[in-house]
């Protein structure tokens, strides 16, 4: 590594990390989080160079693996230095620097012969292929041999690129490797830490990569000029005529099924005669095992106007009026329990159940042994792969082509190639009925839009015939002779040629087509998200269309990162990122409104933070999940930088055909004004406090009522007033009115009354005043709950920053939404805090410990339940500590262990309460620049 030296200029965040490298790497590792395009690869190579030891670099794909090697040669070796022979791509023959994929490490450890990995999973059935593991003895032998080779080469540094959401086998291989090498220095680099995983998987990730040492957000990089201004736009479509017809047919069949089910006396009797309904006391343990199914039976019978036994309601601790309305979701729970999960309990009604099961199968509402009435996969697939998205792509491409002209560099990413849909000749014009690379290419080719169109996938490359000369120049620059390039004219259009590179030079094809794209030989490039969606480096991309069905925010953020990189050749670059969504205009509830609730028949959006008040279907839901991690500009008059779908401000939009057209036109107007986009970024970045940064916050429409806010004080003051009235009434009744004959006697009577009032009522009033002073408001309530969580996590060692340096902040907006965050903590400490706080506000269904508080006002009794976060409820001593803090900061409650006999009854009532509030209590995590 002695010849290595960085040939460029460090970015600000890179220089800051390198200046503090000695301190950051003190725990035998470095863990950096930064957005795609921020230069993590270059930073990792420099850290490797400074450590000066033999290194193994692991990447998630071949594309990224090759990018590491390319960056090493281009940015760390002088132009006059020959190609080094100490770079290896084979872990079986490691060099001073060995660069491989996670898959290659697993394959080598498993004893499989060296194999060329597929470039990307571009065909629909690829992910179904399962590798055959070698025998245990052979695997152990192969692993020991590889480890011996690495030890012999004195490999002491591991560089892990995007080491998250890996297959279990890859995790095992990495863990074994790290342990076998002793204590290697681990350099972990990622754009998207797996914050969305469960605590066990996060612990595994952190054990491998170490704690996060530095994190830089997208807005910070835009502020520093390391990423370009950008914006997300959505093109909405309605299903095609054929797709809408299929949706309507399915829903008509489901509606008919439900109407018949609700009118079936036999089915009603089947539910009534279930042992949990007939003898609930004797079946408490069974009910606890599936409280949702028990609740679904009660909800169904209540909707059928059956008078439920009070003993049954007492088990749940609810009254008949508190039972939720019957919805499609509850009918699904009921049918899944009757037909599948608890079928053995209905042996006397087998004929009735078999009849309902057969009907569901006839209408294709059963998938993999589960009833799906609302959004079965067939419906989801119909929407997410709707051919109406092809027309949307044409509209976007026509718009951007007219706006950007020769400067357009558009990439369209899809999931599958669909190579079989390529025409066989000029007269072959088959209908396009599926989404994919070839269908998108063909739709654009037939559209007549003036484009330089191309395809780049792992198994197929098409370029405009007129761009062959540019590609030949690029090949010559790389030392690839014309004899190694094979061109073949496309059978369907003489204006296109396919390209292949012979032998080992085939690995240069992605780089060559990327360079051709950058030089303008291609202006619209269609490819797969598997090949180009992660790690592909093409800074000239200024427009991206995500035609992929991926809903995961990790992969979506990686794809989006292809467009937001700066382009040294275009310093004024601003990027547009287009998302496609097909709305679901009709709801099943509209076909059967009479049986769905006694309050409302509308199907509302499940998220109270979403300003869109109607559920637009599964495709839009998947899009909202994507936006969870996208930090970008809001569409408001005063732009803010925040994450989440609500920043598009579509709350007042209409969702009929005309309304959708108006939304798309609004998006188009914004997309063509890139100058305004850059100005909005500048305004948003510089309008906040001097030291602004992205803040991750928990937003909630709920804080423990009746415990910590004005509801509590109103209750206590009312209790005191009621008691005062009773005392005064009792004192006055002790005297005859005629006995009070003078003002002095009246004063004496009132003195006695108020003396008794002070004795009996002041404690309650004092407590009310104390709570009001301490908590005062909804945000004050949230702060007290957050403080309880914070101090407990600090006591447990989960949060290690000194308490004096951290603090809980809570604010309330005009819509009644409370925002809470932890200041002064590390990234992972903030994440763990928000996870725990969320479980208090919207609890899990099976907590180990519950806090119970009973309040009574005359004859009315109220019981509140609050779950302890799972991370706190693992140990009894931590639960007790949390309860003590809760009683001090929030209000008196009793800690109940739910695994005891008495505790399980409490757990059942807790679940009943949580089911009833499941559609009203919501929390979410959002990032804001402030």
PDB file of N, CA and C in Angstrom, residues 611-660:
ATOM      1  N   UNK A 611     -52.228  13.872   5.946  1.00  0.00           N
ATOM      2  CA  UNK A 611     -53.286  14.838   5.667  1.00  0.00           C
ATOM      3  C   UNK A 611     -54.260  14.332   4.611  1.00  0.00           C
ATOM      4  N   UNK A 612     -53.911  13.248   3.921  1.00  0.00           N
ATOM      5  CA  UNK A 612     -54.847  12.641   2.980  1.00  0.00           C
ATOM      6  C   UNK A 612     -55.865  11.824   3.778  1.00  0.00           C
ATOM      7  N   UNK A 613     -57.129  12.163   3.655  1.00  0.00           N
ATOM      8  CA  UNK A 613     -58.147  11.589   4.537  1.00  0.00           C
ATOM      9  C   UNK A 613     -58.818  10.354   3.952  1.00  0.00           C
ATOM     10  N   UNK A 614     -58.287   9.809   2.883  1.00  0.00           N
ATOM     11  CA  UNK A 614     -58.879   8.610   2.308  1.00  0.00           C
ATOM     12  C   UNK A 614     -57.782   7.618   1.974  1.00  0.00           C
ATOM     13  N   UNK A 615     -58.087   6.357   2.161  1.00  0.00           N
ATOM     14  CA  UNK A 615     -57.152   5.289   1.837  1.00  0.00           C
ATOM     15  C   UNK A 615     -57.182   5.066   0.331  1.00  0.00           C
ATOM     16  N   UNK A 616     -56.029   5.197  -0.316  1.00  0.00           N
ATOM     17  CA  UNK A 616     -55.957   5.104  -1.769  1.00  0.00           C
ATOM     18  C   UNK A 616     -55.455   3.757  -2.258  1.00  0.00           C
ATOM     19  N   UNK A 617     -55.332   2.777  -1.368  1.00  0.00           N
ATOM     20  CA  UNK A 617     -54.970   1.439  -1.795  1.00  0.00           C
ATOM     21  C   UNK A 617     -53.540   1.049  -1.483  1.00  0.00           C
ATOM     22  N   UNK A 618     -53.228  -0.209  -1.766  1.00  0.00           N
ATOM     23  CA  UNK A 618     -51.950  -0.798  -1.359  1.00  0.00           C
ATOM     24  C   UNK A 618     -50.754  -0.207  -2.076  1.00  0.00           C
ATOM     25  N   UNK A 619     -50.918   0.235  -3.327  1.00  0.00           N
ATOM     26  CA  UNK A 619     -49.777   0.793  -4.056  1.00  0.00           C
ATOM     27  C   UNK A 619     -49.346   2.126  -3.450  1.00  0.00           C
ATOM     28  N   UNK A 620     -50.314   2.957  -3.077  1.00  0.00           N
ATOM     29  CA  UNK A 620     -49.991   4.221  -2.425  1.00  0.00           C
ATOM     30  C   UNK A 620     -49.425   3.966  -1.035  1.00  0.00           C
ATOM     31  N   UNK A 621     -49.933   2.937  -0.346  1.00  0.00           N
ATOM     32  CA  UNK A 621     -49.382   2.585   0.969  1.00  0.00           C
ATOM     33  C   UNK A 621     -47.902   2.229   0.862  1.00  0.00           C
ATOM     34  N   UNK A 622     -47.550   1.457  -0.182  1.00  0.00           N
ATOM     35  CA  UNK A 622     -46.139   1.094  -0.386  1.00  0.00           C
ATOM     36  C   UNK A 622     -45.299   2.336  -0.655  1.00  0.00           C
ATOM     37  N   UNK A 623     -45.858   3.288  -1.383  1.00  0.00           N
ATOM     38  CA  UNK A 623     -45.145   4.532  -1.668  1.00  0.00           C
ATOM     39  C   UNK A 623     -44.902   5.326  -0.392  1.00  0.00           C
ATOM     40  N   UNK A 624     -45.883   5.335   0.494  1.00  0.00           N
ATOM     41  CA  UNK A 624     -45.721   6.046   1.766  1.00  0.00           C
ATOM     42  C   UNK A 624     -44.599   5.420   2.592  1.00  0.00           C
ATOM     43  N   UNK A 625     -44.481   4.093   2.522  1.00  0.00           N
ATOM     44  CA  UNK A 625     -43.376   3.443   3.243  1.00  0.00           C
ATOM     45  C   UNK A 625     -42.028   3.891   2.678  1.00  0.00           C
ATOM     46  N   UNK A 626     -41.963   4.045   1.354  1.00  0.00           N
ATOM     47  CA  UNK A 626     -40.731   4.546   0.745  1.00  0.00           C
ATOM     48  C   UNK A 626     -40.349   5.910   1.326  1.00  0.00           C
ATOM     49  N   UNK A 627     -41.332   6.771   1.423  1.00  0.00           N
ATOM     50  CA  UNK A 627     -41.061   8.151   1.831  1.00  0.00           C
ATOM     51  C   UNK A 627     -40.662   8.256   3.296  1.00  0.00           C
ATOM     52  N   UNK A 628     -40.808   7.180   4.027  1.00  0.00           N
ATOM     53  CA  UNK A 628     -40.446   7.208   5.454  1.00  0.00           C
ATOM     54  C   UNK A 628     -39.018   7.696   5.659  1.00  0.00           C
ATOM     55  N   UNK A 629     -38.110   7.298   4.776  1.00  0.00           N
ATOM     56  CA  UNK A 629     -36.692   7.632   4.963  1.00  0.00           C
ATOM     57  C   UNK A 629     -36.206   8.698   3.999  1.00  0.00           C
ATOM     58  N   UNK A 630     -37.106   9.243   3.174  1.00  0.00           N
ATOM     59  CA  UNK A 630     -36.681  10.278   2.230  1.00  0.00           C
ATOM     60  C   UNK A 630     -36.765  11.649   2.885  1.00  0.00           C
ATOM     61  N   UNK A 631     -35.635  12.294   3.039  1.00  0.00           N
ATOM     62  CA  UNK A 631     -35.610  13.641   3.585  1.00  0.00           C
ATOM     63  C   UNK A 631     -35.576  14.617   2.422  1.00  0.00           C
ATOM     64  N   UNK A 632     -36.601  15.455   2.325  1.00  0.00           N
ATOM     65  CA  UNK A 632     -36.657  16.367   1.192  1.00  0.00           C
ATOM     66  C   UNK A 632     -37.529  17.564   1.483  1.00  0.00           C
ATOM     67  N   UNK A 633     -37.730  18.392   0.466  1.00  0.00           N
ATOM     68  CA  UNK A 633     -38.483  19.628   0.614  1.00  0.00           C
ATOM     69  C   UNK A 633     -39.982  19.369   0.662  1.00  0.00           C
ATOM     70  N   UNK A 634     -40.656  20.118   1.507  1.00  0.00           N
ATOM     71  CA  UNK A 634     -42.111  20.099   1.502  1.00  0.00           C
ATOM     72  C   UNK A 634     -42.612  21.014   0.383  1.00  0.00           C
ATOM     73  N   UNK A 635     -43.903  20.865   0.053  1.00  0.00           N
ATOM     74  CA  UNK A 635     -44.492  21.675  -1.009  1.00  0.00           C
ATOM     75  C   UNK A 635     -45.140  22.956  -0.474  1.00  0.00           C
ATOM     76  N   UNK A 636     -44.865  23.313   0.765  1.00  0.00           N
ATOM     77  CA  UNK A 636     -45.487  24.497   1.344  1.00  0.00           C
ATOM     78  C   UNK A 636     -44.897  25.782   0.798  1.00  0.00           C
ATOM     79  N   UNK A 637     -45.582  26.897   1.075  1.00  0.00           N
ATOM     80  CA  UNK A 637     -45.085  28.197   0.636  1.00  0.00           C
ATOM     81  C   UNK A 637     -43.735  28.502   1.264  1.00  0.00           C
ATOM     82  N   UNK A 638     -43.578  28.121   2.542  1.00  0.00           N
ATOM     83  CA  UNK A 638     -42.283  28.207   3.202  1.00  0.00           C
ATOM     84  C   UNK A 638     -41.742  26.790   3.302  1.00  0.00           C
ATOM     85  N   UNK A 639     -40.892  26.384   2.385  1.00  0.00           N
ATOM     86  CA  UNK A 639     -40.467  24.977   2.336  1.00  0.00           C
ATOM     87  C   UNK A 639     -39.705  24.554   3.580  1.00  0.00           C
ATOM     88  N   UNK A 640     -40.047  23.361   4.052  1.00  0.00           N
ATOM     89  CA  UNK A 640     -39.337  22.731   5.157  1.00  0.00           C
ATOM     90  C   UNK A 640     -38.656  21.473   4.632  1.00  0.00           C
ATOM     91  N   UNK A 641     -37.642  21.037   5.340  1.00  0.00           N
ATOM     92  CA  UNK A 641     -36.982  19.783   4.982  1.00  0.00           C
ATOM     93  C   UNK A 641     -37.386  18.743   6.011  1.00  0.00           C
ATOM     94  N   UNK A 642     -38.069  17.711   5.568  1.00  0.00           N
ATOM     95  CA  UNK A 642     -38.546  16.690   6.488  1.00  0.00           C
ATOM     96  C   UNK A 642     -38.752  15.388   5.734  1.00  0.00           C
ATOM     97  N   UNK A 643     -38.942  14.318   6.487  1.00  0.00           N
ATOM     98  CA  UNK A 643     -39.221  13.014   5.886  1.00  0.00           C
ATOM     99  C   UNK A 643     -40.716  12.755   5.923  1.00  0.00           C
ATOM    100  N   UNK A 644     -41.159  11.771   5.168  1.00  0.00           N
ATOM    101  CA  UNK A 644     -42.563  11.398   5.206  1.00  0.00           C
ATOM    102  C   UNK A 644     -43.346  11.883   4.000  1.00  0.00           C
ATOM    103  N   UNK A 645     -44.435  11.185   3.728  1.00  0.00           N
ATOM    104  CA  UNK A 645     -45.254  11.459   2.546  1.00  0.00           C
ATOM    105  C   UNK A 645     -46.058  12.751   2.690  1.00  0.00           C
ATOM    106  N   UNK A 646     -46.309  13.158   3.931  1.00  0.00           N
ATOM    107  CA  UNK A 646     -47.152  14.323   4.158  1.00  0.00           C
ATOM    108  C   UNK A 646     -46.530  15.609   3.631  1.00  0.00           C
ATOM    109  N   UNK A 647     -45.214  15.590   3.360  1.00  0.00           N
ATOM    110  CA  UNK A 647     -44.579  16.812   2.882  1.00  0.00           C
ATOM    111  C   UNK A 647     -45.027  17.185   1.469  1.00  0.00           C
ATOM    112  N   UNK A 648     -45.700  16.261   0.753  1.00  0.00           N
ATOM    113  CA  UNK A 648     -46.241  16.591  -0.566  1.00  0.00           C
ATOM    114  C   UNK A 648     -47.531  17.394  -0.470  1.00  0.00           C
ATOM    115  N   UNK A 649     -48.098  17.470   0.738  1.00  0.00           N
ATOM    116  CA  UNK A 649     -49.263  18.313   1.018  1.00  0.00           C
ATOM    117  C   UNK A 649     -50.415  18.054   0.052  1.00  0.00           C
ATOM    118  N   UNK A 650     -50.892  16.819   0.051  1.00  0.00           N
ATOM    119  CA  UNK A 650     -51.993  16.431  -0.824  1.00  0.00           C
ATOM    120  C   UNK A 650     -53.300  16.274  -0.060  1.00  0.00           C
ATOM    121  N   UNK A 651     -53.383  16.898   1.115  1.00  0.00           N
ATOM    122  CA  UNK A 651     -54.541  16.711   1.974  1.00  0.00           C
ATOM    123  C   UNK A 651     -55.849  17.198   1.384  1.00  0.00           C
ATOM    124  N   UNK A 652     -55.808  18.236   0.551  1.00  0.00           N
ATOM    125  CA  UNK A 652     -57.047  18.784  -0.010  1.00  0.00           C
ATOM    126  C   UNK A 652     -57.318  18.297  -1.422  1.00  0.00           C
ATOM    127  N   UNK A 653     -56.539  17.346  -1.897  1.00  0.00           N
ATOM    128  CA  UNK A 653     -56.685  16.873  -3.278  1.00  0.00           C
ATOM    129  C   UNK A 653     -57.954  16.051  -3.450  1.00  0.00           C
ATOM    130  N   UNK A 654     -58.500  16.108  -4.657  1.00  0.00           N
ATOM    131  CA  UNK A 654     -59.607  15.218  -5.037  1.00  0.00           C
ATOM    132  C   UNK A 654     -59.004  14.013  -5.742  1.00  0.00           C
ATOM    133  N   UNK A 655     -59.689  12.872  -5.592  1.00  0.00           N
ATOM    134  CA  UNK A 655     -59.096  11.645  -6.102  1.00  0.00           C
ATOM    135  C   UNK A 655     -59.961  10.978  -7.156  1.00  0.00           C
ATOM    136  N   UNK A 656     -60.767  11.780  -7.871  1.00  0.00           N
ATOM    137  CA  UNK A 656     -61.430  11.269  -9.057  1.00  0.00           C
ATOM    138  C   UNK A 656     -60.507  11.508 -10.251  1.00  0.00           C
ATOM    139  N   UNK A 657     -60.972  11.173 -11.467  1.00  0.00           N
ATOM    140  CA  UNK A 657     -60.108  11.273 -12.639  1.00  0.00           C
ATOM    141  C   UNK A 657     -59.632  12.701 -12.863  1.00  0.00           C
ATOM    142  N   UNK A 658     -60.520  13.682 -12.702  1.00  0.00           N
ATOM    143  CA  UNK A 658     -60.122  15.072 -12.905  1.00  0.00           C
ATOM    144  C   UNK A 658     -59.156  15.518 -11.814  1.00  0.00           C
ATOM    145  N   UNK A 659     -59.411  15.104 -10.565  1.00  0.00           N
ATOM    146  CA  UNK A 659     -58.533  15.480  -9.472  1.00  0.00           C
ATOM    147  C   UNK A 659     -57.134  14.919  -9.649  1.00  0.00           C
ATOM    148  N   UNK A 660     -57.036  13.655 -10.085  1.00  0.00           N
ATOM    149  CA  UNK A 660     -55.731  13.045 -10.318  1.00  0.00           C
ATOM    150  C   UNK A 660     -54.985  13.784 -11.413  1.00  0.00           C
TER     151      UNK A 660
END
